[in-house]
N, CA and C of each residue as an Amber inpcrd file, in Angstrom:
protein
   552
   0.8040000  -1.1910000   0.0000000   0.0000000   0.0000000   0.0000000
   0.8500000   1.2600000   0.0000000   1.9850000   1.2300000   0.7150000
   2.8460000   2.4000000   0.7740000   3.3930000   2.7310000  -0.6060000
   3.6960000   1.6990000  -1.4130000   4.2160000   1.9310000  -2.7540000
   3.1940000   2.6050000  -3.6460000   1.9230000   2.1950000  -3.5360000
   0.9020000   2.8130000  -4.3770000   0.6130000   4.2420000  -3.9330000
   0.7260000   4.5540000  -2.6520000   0.5290000   5.9290000  -2.1620000
   1.6090000   6.8410000  -2.7040000   2.8410000   6.3500000  -2.7210000
   3.9430000   7.1530000  -3.2460000   3.7270000   7.4270000  -4.7310000
   3.2290000   6.4360000  -5.4640000   2.9640000   6.6180000  -6.8890000
   1.8650000   7.6330000  -7.1280000   0.8300000   7.6140000  -6.2930000
  -0.2700000   8.5750000  -6.4250000   0.2300000   9.9800000  -6.1430000
   1.0230000  10.1360000  -5.0740000   1.5730000  11.4560000  -4.7260000
   2.4700000  11.9660000  -5.8470000   3.3080000  11.1140000  -6.3870000
   4.1920000  11.5130000  -7.4870000   3.3700000  11.9290000  -8.7050000
   2.3220000  11.1750000  -9.0080000   1.4610000  11.5070000 -10.1450000
   0.7530000  12.8340000  -9.9610000   0.1970000  13.0440000  -8.7550000
  -0.4810000  14.3130000  -8.4720000   0.4880000  15.4880000  -8.5020000
   1.7020000  15.2740000  -8.0090000   2.7200000  16.3310000  -8.0530000
   3.0460000  16.6830000  -9.4990000   3.1880000  15.6920000 -10.3430000
   3.4640000  15.9270000 -11.7620000   2.3450000  16.7040000 -12.4360000
   1.1140000  16.3220000 -12.1540000  -0.0420000  17.0250000 -12.7230000
  -0.0610000  18.4800000 -12.2340000   0.1910000  18.6800000 -10.9470000
   0.1890000  20.0290000 -10.3840000   1.2750000  20.8940000 -11.0270000
   2.4800000  20.3590000 -11.1880000   3.5710000  21.1200000 -11.8060000
   3.2590000  21.4670000 -13.2590000   2.6490000  20.5330000 -13.9680000
   2.2570000  20.7940000 -15.3530000   1.2170000  21.9070000 -15.4120000
   0.2360000  21.8660000 -14.5220000  -0.8080000  22.8990000 -14.4910000
  -0.2190000  24.2620000 -14.1660000   0.6780000  24.3340000 -13.1860000
   1.3120000  25.6090000 -12.8200000   2.1340000  26.1450000 -13.9920000
   2.8720000  25.2630000 -14.6430000   3.6600000  25.6880000 -15.8010000
   2.7790000  26.2390000 -16.9100000   1.6750000  25.5680000 -17.1850000
   0.7550000  26.0370000 -18.2110000   0.1550000  27.3960000 -17.8430000
  -0.2620000  27.5460000 -16.6020000  -0.8320000  28.8240000 -16.1580000
   0.1980000  29.9500000 -16.2070000   1.4320000  29.6480000 -15.8570000
   2.4950000  30.6570000 -15.9350000   2.7160000  31.0860000 -17.3770000
   2.7090000  30.1100000 -18.2870000   2.8540000  30.4330000 -19.7050000
   1.7070000  31.3180000 -20.1770000   0.4760000  30.9490000 -19.8100000
  -0.6930000  31.7440000 -20.2080000  -0.5820000  33.1640000 -19.6720000
  -0.1730000  33.3020000 -18.4330000  -0.0590000  34.6360000 -17.8260000
   0.9880000  35.4650000 -18.5410000   2.1360000  34.8720000 -18.8710000
   3.1870000  35.6440000 -19.5360000   2.7930000  35.9980000 -20.9640000
   1.9970000  35.1690000 -21.5930000   1.5870000  35.4190000 -22.9730000
   0.5170000  36.4950000 -23.0740000  -0.1410000  36.8060000 -21.9730000
  -1.2180000  37.7950000 -22.0150000  -0.8610000  39.1040000 -21.3330000
   0.4300000  39.3040000 -20.9780000   0.8400000  40.5770000 -20.3790000
   0.7430000  41.6520000 -21.4490000   0.0530000  42.7640000 -21.1650000
  -0.0630000  43.8280000 -22.1620000   1.3080000  44.3940000 -22.5300000
   1.4640000  44.7290000 -23.8200000   2.7200000  45.3210000 -24.2540000
   2.9530000  46.5910000 -23.4580000   4.1650000  46.8200000 -23.0310000
   4.4760000  47.9830000 -22.2110000   4.6010000  47.6120000 -20.7440000
   3.9370000  46.5160000 -20.3330000   4.0960000  46.0620000 -18.9570000
   5.1460000  44.9750000 -18.8670000   5.3650000  44.2670000 -19.9490000
   6.4070000  43.2430000 -19.9480000   7.7370000  43.9520000 -20.0210000
   8.6990000  43.5330000 -19.2120000  10.0080000  44.1830000 -19.2060000
  11.0910000  43.1520000 -19.0630000  12.3200000  43.6390000 -19.0300000
  13.4430000  42.7580000 -18.8160000  13.7060000  42.6800000 -17.3280000
  14.5300000  41.7570000 -16.9230000  14.8250000  41.6050000 -15.5020000
  15.5210000  42.8260000 -14.9370000  16.1430000  43.6470000 -15.7650000
  16.8260000  44.8250000 -15.2660000  15.8720000  45.9830000 -15.0520000
  14.6250000  45.8560000 -15.4910000  13.6770000  46.9420000 -15.3340000
  13.6180000  47.8380000 -16.5600000  14.4060000  47.5670000 -17.5740000
  14.4290000  48.4150000 -18.7560000  13.4230000  47.9300000 -19.7800000
  12.8500000  48.8630000 -20.5270000  11.9830000  48.4560000 -21.6080000
  12.8150000  48.1730000 -22.8450000  13.9000000  48.7790000 -23.0400000
  14.9690000  48.5610000 -24.0100000  15.5410000  49.9050000 -24.4110000
  16.7770000  49.8860000 -24.7880000  17.4260000  51.1130000 -25.2320000
  16.8070000  51.5990000 -26.5400000  16.1820000  50.6990000 -27.3090000
  15.5590000  51.0890000 -28.5680000  14.3970000  52.0410000 -28.3420000
  13.8780000  52.0800000 -27.1180000  12.7650000  52.9820000 -26.8410000
  13.2460000  54.3100000 -26.2670000  14.5350000  54.6050000 -26.4100000
  15.0580000  55.8690000 -25.9110000  14.3010000  57.0110000 -26.5750000
  13.7950000  57.9360000 -25.7680000  12.9950000  59.0100000 -26.3210000
  13.8240000  59.9960000 -27.1370000  13.2030000  60.5660000 -28.1560000
  13.8200000  61.6630000 -28.8970000  13.4560000  62.9320000 -28.1430000
  14.4530000  63.5920000 -27.6070000  14.1860000  64.7540000 -26.7580000
  14.7210000  66.0230000 -27.3920000  14.0910000  67.1170000 -27.0170000
  14.5620000  68.4390000 -27.4260000  14.9030000  69.2160000 -26.1820000
  16.0650000  69.8920000 -26.2290000  16.5330000  70.6550000 -25.0820000
  16.5640000  72.1320000 -25.3980000  16.2900000  72.9220000 -24.3780000
  16.4110000  74.3700000 -24.4790000  17.7950000  74.7230000 -23.9460000
  18.7520000  74.9150000 -24.8540000  20.1450000  75.1690000 -24.4380000
  20.2870000  76.5080000 -23.7170000  19.3290000  77.4100000 -23.8780000
  19.3700000  78.6870000 -23.1590000  18.8840000  78.5460000 -21.7180000
  18.1730000  77.4560000 -21.4400000  17.6370000  77.1840000 -20.1080000
  17.9320000  75.7230000 -19.7550000  19.1770000  75.4400000 -19.3300000
  19.5690000  74.0440000 -19.1050000  18.7970000  73.3310000 -17.9960000
  18.1430000  74.0670000 -17.1150000  17.3720000  73.4080000 -16.0610000
  15.9400000  73.0980000 -16.4960000  15.5480000  73.5760000 -17.6960000
  14.1990000  73.3050000 -18.2040000  14.0690000  71.8190000 -18.5590000
  12.9340000  71.2340000 -18.2380000  12.6750000  69.8330000 -18.5550000
  12.6790000  69.6470000 -20.0710000  13.5030000  68.7360000 -20.5910000
  13.5210000  68.4840000 -22.0360000  12.1650000  67.9540000 -22.5050000
  11.6950000  68.4430000 -23.6500000  10.4450000  67.9280000 -24.1850000
  10.7140000  66.5670000 -24.8220000   9.7230000  65.7080000 -24.7660000
   9.8560000  64.3770000 -25.3410000  10.4790000  63.3640000 -24.3990000
  10.6410000  63.7210000 -23.1190000  11.2600000  62.8110000 -22.1490000
  10.1850000  62.1140000 -21.3230000   9.1660000  61.5800000 -22.0050000
   8.1240000  60.8340000 -21.3230000   6.9730000  61.7090000 -20.8590000
   6.0050000  61.0650000 -20.2160000   4.8470000  61.7650000 -19.6760000
   4.5120000  61.1740000 -18.3150000   3.7450000  61.9140000 -17.5530000
   3.3200000  61.4500000 -16.2420000   4.4110000  61.5940000 -15.2030000
   4.1010000  61.2600000 -13.9560000   5.1100000  61.3250000 -12.9000000
   6.2790000  60.3930000 -13.2230000   7.5100000  60.9200000 -13.1050000
   8.6870000  60.1410000 -13.4730000   9.9570000  60.8570000 -13.0290000
  11.0470000  60.1170000 -13.0680000  12.3830000  60.6780000 -12.8870000
  12.9960000  60.7590000 -14.2760000  13.5820000  61.8930000 -14.6210000
  14.2910000  62.0410000 -15.8870000  15.7630000  62.2800000 -15.5500000
  16.6440000  61.5100000 -16.1790000  18.0810000  61.6240000 -15.9540000
  18.7610000  61.8900000 -17.2870000  19.3980000  63.0620000 -17.4220000
  20.1090000  63.4340000 -18.6470000  21.5960000  63.1220000 -18.4810000
  22.0810000  62.1740000 -19.2620000  23.4750000  61.7560000 -19.1700000
  24.4430000  62.8840000 -19.5230000  24.1750000  63.6210000 -20.5860000
  25.1230000  64.6540000 -21.0360000  25.1550000  65.8610000 -20.1010000
  24.0780000  66.0990000 -19.3820000  24.0200000  67.2520000 -18.4670000
  24.2560000  66.8690000 -17.0140000  24.3170000  65.5650000 -16.7260000
  24.4150000  65.0970000 -15.3370000  23.3490000  65.7870000 -14.4870000
  22.1160000  65.7380000 -14.9730000  21.0000000  66.4250000 -14.3080000
  19.8190000  65.4820000 -14.1740000  19.1020000  65.6610000 -13.0620000
  17.9040000  64.8830000 -12.7600000  16.7290000  65.8350000 -12.5990000
  15.5690000  65.4060000 -13.0970000  14.3110000  66.1090000 -12.8740000
  13.3470000  65.1470000 -12.2040000  12.6880000  65.5860000 -11.1540000
  11.6070000  64.8250000 -10.5340000  10.3220000  65.4740000 -11.0280000
   9.5900000  64.7520000 -11.8750000   8.4270000  65.3130000 -12.5600000
   7.1610000  64.7190000 -11.9560000   6.2750000  65.5920000 -11.4790000
   5.0260000  65.1620000 -10.8760000   3.8590000  65.2270000 -11.8410000
   2.6820000  65.2750000 -11.2750000   1.4510000  65.3730000 -12.0780000
   1.4620000  66.6450000 -12.9230000   0.7810000  66.5890000 -14.0550000
   0.6290000  67.7140000 -14.9850000   1.9760000  68.3110000 -15.4150000
   2.9890000  67.4050000 -15.5010000   4.3220000  67.7880000 -15.9930000
   4.9990000  68.8650000 -15.1350000   4.5880000  68.9740000 -13.8870000
   5.2000000  69.9540000 -12.9880000   6.5200000  69.3990000 -12.4470000
   7.6040000  70.1400000 -12.6730000   8.9110000  69.7440000 -12.1560000
   8.9450000  70.0840000 -10.6720000   9.0340000  69.0400000  -9.8670000
   9.0900000  69.2410000  -8.4150000  10.4820000  69.6580000  -7.9620000
  11.4870000  69.1500000  -8.6680000  12.8660000  69.4610000  -8.2980000
  13.7670000  69.0730000  -9.4640000  14.8180000  69.8420000  -9.6670000
  15.8600000  69.4840000 -10.6170000  17.1980000  69.7750000  -9.9570000
  18.1770000  68.9350000 -10.2420000  19.4860000  69.1130000  -9.6230000
  20.5500000  68.3660000 -10.4060000  21.7970000  68.7910000 -10.1940000
  22.9440000  68.1390000 -10.8260000  23.3730000  66.9440000  -9.9860000
  23.9420000  65.9540000 -10.6440000  24.4360000  64.7590000  -9.9820000
  25.8730000  64.4940000 -10.4290000  26.5480000  63.6500000  -9.6760000
  27.8720000  63.1650000 -10.0670000  27.6600000  61.7650000 -10.6310000
  27.9800000  61.5800000 -11.9230000  27.7050000  60.2730000 -12.5460000
  28.6330000  59.1880000 -12.0330000  28.1990000  57.9570000 -12.2140000
  29.0100000  56.7910000 -11.8760000  29.9500000  56.4930000 -13.0390000
  30.7400000  55.4540000 -12.8940000  31.6350000  55.0800000 -13.9880000
  30.9280000  54.2320000 -15.0360000  29.7720000  53.6570000 -14.6860000
  28.9780000  52.8720000 -15.6290000  27.6540000  53.6090000 -15.8330000
  27.4420000  54.1050000 -17.0470000  26.2000000  54.8180000 -17.3550000
  25.1260000  53.8410000 -17.8240000  23.8700000  54.1120000 -17.4690000
  22.7850000  53.3140000 -18.0420000  22.5960000  53.6980000 -19.5050000
  22.0600000  52.7810000 -20.2860000  21.7200000  53.0880000 -21.6710000
  20.5090000  54.0300000 -21.6790000  20.4340000  54.9720000 -22.6180000
  19.2070000  55.7720000 -22.7310000  18.0150000  54.8520000 -22.9590000
  16.9010000  55.1530000 -22.3070000  15.7070000  54.3410000 -22.4240000
  14.7920000  54.5430000 -21.2370000  13.7680000  53.7340000 -21.1640000
  12.7690000  53.8190000 -20.0980000  12.9340000  52.6550000 -19.1370000
  12.9230000  52.9590000 -17.8580000  13.1220000  51.9740000 -16.8020000
  12.0760000  52.1930000 -15.7160000  12.1410000  51.3680000 -14.6770000
  11.3080000  51.5360000 -13.4900000  12.1770000  51.3130000 -12.2670000
  11.8710000  51.9930000 -11.1750000  12.5820000  51.7620000  -9.9220000
  12.3090000  50.3170000  -9.5150000  13.3910000  49.5460000  -9.2950000
  13.2560000  48.1320000  -8.9820000  13.5680000  47.8060000  -7.5270000
  14.3750000  48.6300000  -6.8690000  14.6770000  48.3770000  -5.4570000
  15.1570000  49.6590000  -4.7900000  15.0370000  49.6550000  -3.4620000
  15.4490000  50.8110000  -2.6510000  16.1120000  50.2890000  -1.3800000
  17.1230000  51.0220000  -0.9110000  17.7970000  50.6820000   0.3310000
  18.0270000  51.9660000   1.1060000  17.6440000  51.9510000   2.3840000
  17.7810000  53.1500000   3.2160000  19.2220000  53.5410000   3.4760000
  20.0400000  52.6110000   3.9680000  21.4510000  52.8700000   4.2860000
  22.2740000  51.6450000   3.9520000  23.4440000  51.8730000   3.3720000
  24.3570000  50.7850000   3.0580000  25.7300000  51.3820000   2.7790000
  26.6620000  50.5600000   2.4000000  27.9820000  51.0330000   1.9680000
  28.0180000  50.9890000   0.4480000  28.5240000  52.0520000  -0.1560000
  28.6690000  52.0800000  -1.5990000  29.8020000  51.1650000  -2.0370000
  29.8860000  50.8950000  -3.3290000  30.9390000  50.0210000  -3.8400000
  32.3210000  50.6320000  -3.6290000  32.3570000  51.9370000  -3.3320000
  33.6270000  52.6010000  -3.0470000  33.9300000  52.6310000  -1.5470000
  33.0670000  51.9880000  -0.7500000  33.2840000  51.9360000   0.6900000
  32.6870000  53.0930000   1.4670000  32.1720000  54.0950000   0.7770000
  31.5640000  55.2540000   1.4230000  30.1490000  54.8900000   1.8770000
  29.7630000  55.3240000   3.0740000  28.4000000  55.1100000   3.5400000
  27.4360000  55.9200000   2.6960000  26.3900000  55.2690000   2.1930000
  25.3980000  55.9720000   1.3680000  24.0040000  55.7290000   1.9170000
  23.0950000  56.6240000   1.5490000  21.7040000  56.5030000   1.9800000
  20.7730000  56.7760000   0.8130000  19.5230000  56.3780000   1.0080000
  18.4600000  56.6400000   0.0400000  18.8220000  56.1590000  -1.3620000
  19.1880000  54.8900000  -1.4410000  19.5820000  54.2720000  -2.7050000
  18.3220000  53.8750000  -3.4680000  18.2050000  54.3660000  -4.6890000
  17.0580000  54.0850000  -5.5540000  17.6140000  53.4810000  -6.8410000
  17.4740000  52.1490000  -7.0070000  18.0340000  51.4440000  -8.1590000
  16.9750000  51.2700000  -9.2520000  17.4490000  51.3440000 -10.5090000
  16.4920000  51.1930000 -11.6090000  16.9680000  50.2920000 -12.7330000
  18.2130000  49.8640000 -12.7310000  18.6770000  48.9360000 -13.7620000
  20.0240000  48.3600000 -13.3520000  20.5410000  47.4810000 -14.1780000
  21.9150000  47.0040000 -14.0240000  22.4870000  46.8120000 -15.4130000
  23.7960000  46.9110000 -15.4720000  24.4630000  46.7470000 -16.7520000
  25.7450000  45.9680000 -16.5200000  25.8830000  44.8570000 -17.1890000
  27.0730000  44.0090000 -17.0560000  27.3830000  43.6970000 -15.5990000
  26.3400000  43.3890000 -14.8190000  26.5300000  43.0070000 -13.4280000
  26.6880000  44.1610000 -12.4540000  26.5870000  45.3970000 -12.9130000
  26.7140000  46.5690000 -12.0440000  25.3300000  47.1780000 -11.8420000
  24.8790000  47.2510000 -10.5920000  23.5900000  47.8890000 -10.2880000
  23.7350000  49.3950000 -10.4490000  22.7210000  50.0040000 -11.0650000
  22.7550000  51.4450000 -11.3150000  21.5830000  52.0960000 -10.6040000
  21.8900000  53.1760000  -9.8820000  20.8450000  53.8900000  -9.1740000
  21.3550000  55.1790000  -8.5760000  20.4390000  55.9010000  -7.9740000
  20.7380000  57.1850000  -7.3550000  21.0040000  56.9860000  -5.8630000
  21.8890000  57.8030000  -5.2930000  22.1660000  57.7230000  -3.8660000
  22.8370000  59.0080000  -3.4120000  22.9640000  59.1520000  -2.0980000
  23.6670000  60.2880000  -1.5030000  24.6490000  59.7510000  -0.4730000
  25.8520000  60.3170000  -0.4480000  26.8400000  59.9040000   0.5440000
  26.4540000  60.5030000   1.8910000  26.5060000  59.6790000   2.9310000
  26.1530000  60.1350000   4.2730000  27.0790000  61.2640000   4.7250000
  28.3410000  61.2350000   4.2810000  29.2850000  62.2870000   4.6590000
  29.1250000  63.5480000   3.8080000  28.1550000  63.5550000   2.8910000
  27.8860000  64.7280000   2.0610000  28.7540000  64.8370000   0.8260000
  29.6750000  63.9030000   0.6280000  30.5890000  63.9490000  -0.5020000
  29.8540000  63.7160000  -1.8200000  30.1860000  64.5110000  -2.7960000
  29.6870000  64.2860000  -4.1600000  30.8690000  64.2330000  -5.1300000
  32.0240000  63.8650000  -4.6020000  33.2260000  63.7930000  -5.4360000
  33.0640000  62.7140000  -6.4980000  33.7540000  62.8990000  -7.6260000
  33.6790000  61.8930000  -8.6880000  34.2030000  60.5480000  -8.2070000
  33.6460000  59.4550000  -8.7200000  34.0910000  58.1250000  -8.3000000
  35.4810000  57.8100000  -8.8420000  36.1040000  56.8350000  -8.2420000
  37.3900000  56.3170000  -8.6940000  37.1750000  55.6910000 -10.0710000
  37.7550000  56.2700000 -11.0950000  37.5350000  55.8270000 -12.4840000
  38.1670000  54.4710000 -12.7920000  38.9400000  53.9330000 -11.8460000
  39.5290000  52.6080000 -12.0760000  38.5720000  51.5040000 -11.6480000
  37.4300000  51.8800000 -11.0290000  36.4510000  50.8960000 -10.5540000
  35.1520000  51.0460000 -11.3260000  34.4360000  49.9400000 -11.4920000
  33.1290000  49.9530000 -12.1600000  32.0600000  50.1530000 -11.0950000
  31.4620000  51.3260000 -11.0920000  30.4300000  51.6390000 -10.1060000
  29.1760000  52.1410000 -10.8110000  28.0350000  51.9900000 -10.1490000
  26.7690000  52.4120000 -10.7360000  26.0310000  53.4450000  -9.9070000
  26.7030000  53.9850000  -8.8910000  26.0570000  54.9580000  -8.0070000
  26.0880000  56.3640000  -8.5800000  24.9160000  56.9010000  -8.8700000
  24.7820000  58.2800000  -9.3580000  24.5600000  59.1210000  -8.1040000
  25.5470000  59.9200000  -7.7110000  25.5300000  60.6070000  -6.4270000
  24.9290000  61.9940000  -6.4980000  24.2230000  62.3170000  -5.4210000
  23.6450000  63.6520000  -5.2670000  23.9560000  64.1550000  -3.8600000
  23.5640000  65.3890000  -3.5800000  23.6900000  65.9060000  -2.2270000
  22.6660000  65.2050000  -1.3460000  22.8210000  65.3170000  -0.0540000
  21.8620000  64.6680000   0.8470000  20.4560000  65.2500000   0.6950000
  20.2820000  66.5880000   0.5980000  18.9070000  67.0960000   0.3930000
  18.2820000  66.6050000  -0.9080000  19.0770000  66.5330000  -1.9810000
  18.5440000  66.0150000  -3.2500000  18.2500000  64.5210000  -3.1380000
  19.1050000  63.7820000  -2.4330000  18.8610000  62.3590000  -2.1960000
  17.5900000  62.1330000  -1.3950000  17.3270000  62.9990000  -0.4110000
  16.0790000  62.9110000   0.3620000  14.8720000  63.1050000  -0.5530000
  14.9720000  64.1010000  -1.4520000  13.8620000  64.3680000  -2.3770000
  13.6230000  63.1630000  -3.2940000  14.7080000  62.5730000  -3.8050000
  14.5800000  61.3840000  -4.6590000  13.9160000  60.2590000  -3.8690000
  14.3540000  60.0380000  -2.6380000  13.8240000  58.9580000  -1.8010000
  12.3240000  59.1220000  -1.5870000  11.8790000  60.3420000  -1.3350000
  10.4550000  60.5940000  -1.1220000   9.6430000  60.4120000  -2.4060000
  10.2490000  60.7300000  -3.5500000   9.5380000  60.7230000  -4.8270000
   9.5270000  59.3550000  -5.5110000  10.6720000  58.7080000  -5.5760000
  10.8530000  57.5270000  -6.4320000  10.6580000  56.2270000  -5.6630000
   9.4090000  55.8070000  -5.5610000   9.0800000  54.5310000  -4.9220000
   9.1900000  53.4210000  -5.9680000   9.0450000  52.1850000  -5.5330000
   9.1160000  51.0370000  -6.4470000   8.1300000  51.2380000  -7.6000000
   8.5860000  50.9370000  -8.7990000   7.8370000  51.0460000 -10.0630000
   7.6710000  52.4680000 -10.5880000   8.2920000  53.4550000  -9.9640000
   8.2840000  54.8130000 -10.5310000   9.0770000  54.7710000 -11.8360000
   8.5410000  55.3300000 -12.9140000   9.2940000  55.3550000 -14.1770000
  10.5590000  56.2260000 -14.0630000  11.6170000  55.7610000 -14.7100000
  12.8710000  56.5110000 -14.8330000  13.2010000  56.5680000 -16.3090000
  13.3060000  57.7770000 -16.8460000  13.6260000  57.9630000 -18.2660000
  15.0470000  58.5010000 -18.3490000  15.9160000  57.7510000 -19.0100000
  17.3050000  58.1640000 -19.1980000  17.4390000  58.6880000 -20.6160000
  17.9230000  59.9230000 -20.7290000  18.0840000  60.5430000 -22.0390000
  19.5660000  60.8230000 -22.2660000  19.9610000  60.8930000 -23.5380000
  21.3860000  61.1370000 -23.8560000  21.8910000  62.4470000 -23.2730000
């Protein structure tokens, strides 16, 4: 009797695993376009927005950098915009870039950490991550000691540093799944 019970349990387990696999396939096949993403949180670099900048007003939000509440990060200007409802810029500020830049494109905040040590050993706070590239996590943070010095260029780092007040603003604004638009 014990042998037949084990066979029944094994059979039921197999049926259950097959059903779960089928349901998982169905769920992934019916995800609306735009909600399906990569494991890094990026929609793809091919969706990098075409933006226009007002060179006379470098702090002005570039047009074409997405819609709705979002974080906009301009690689060439080392500038961040926190954009709220009705395209109102809540805050804009300069940042110190990391040694590994994200590709231009659309991402989402994937994780947050209150306090930790940066890859350079400096204590950091309000870490807001949105992608990774070649094994390097990329996100915004502020050094607890207030330092915004450029990173050691001999190391691969993904921490985009800001001042502590700007880091506080990012932390309050950019919760999990907040869109992040990276522009050239």
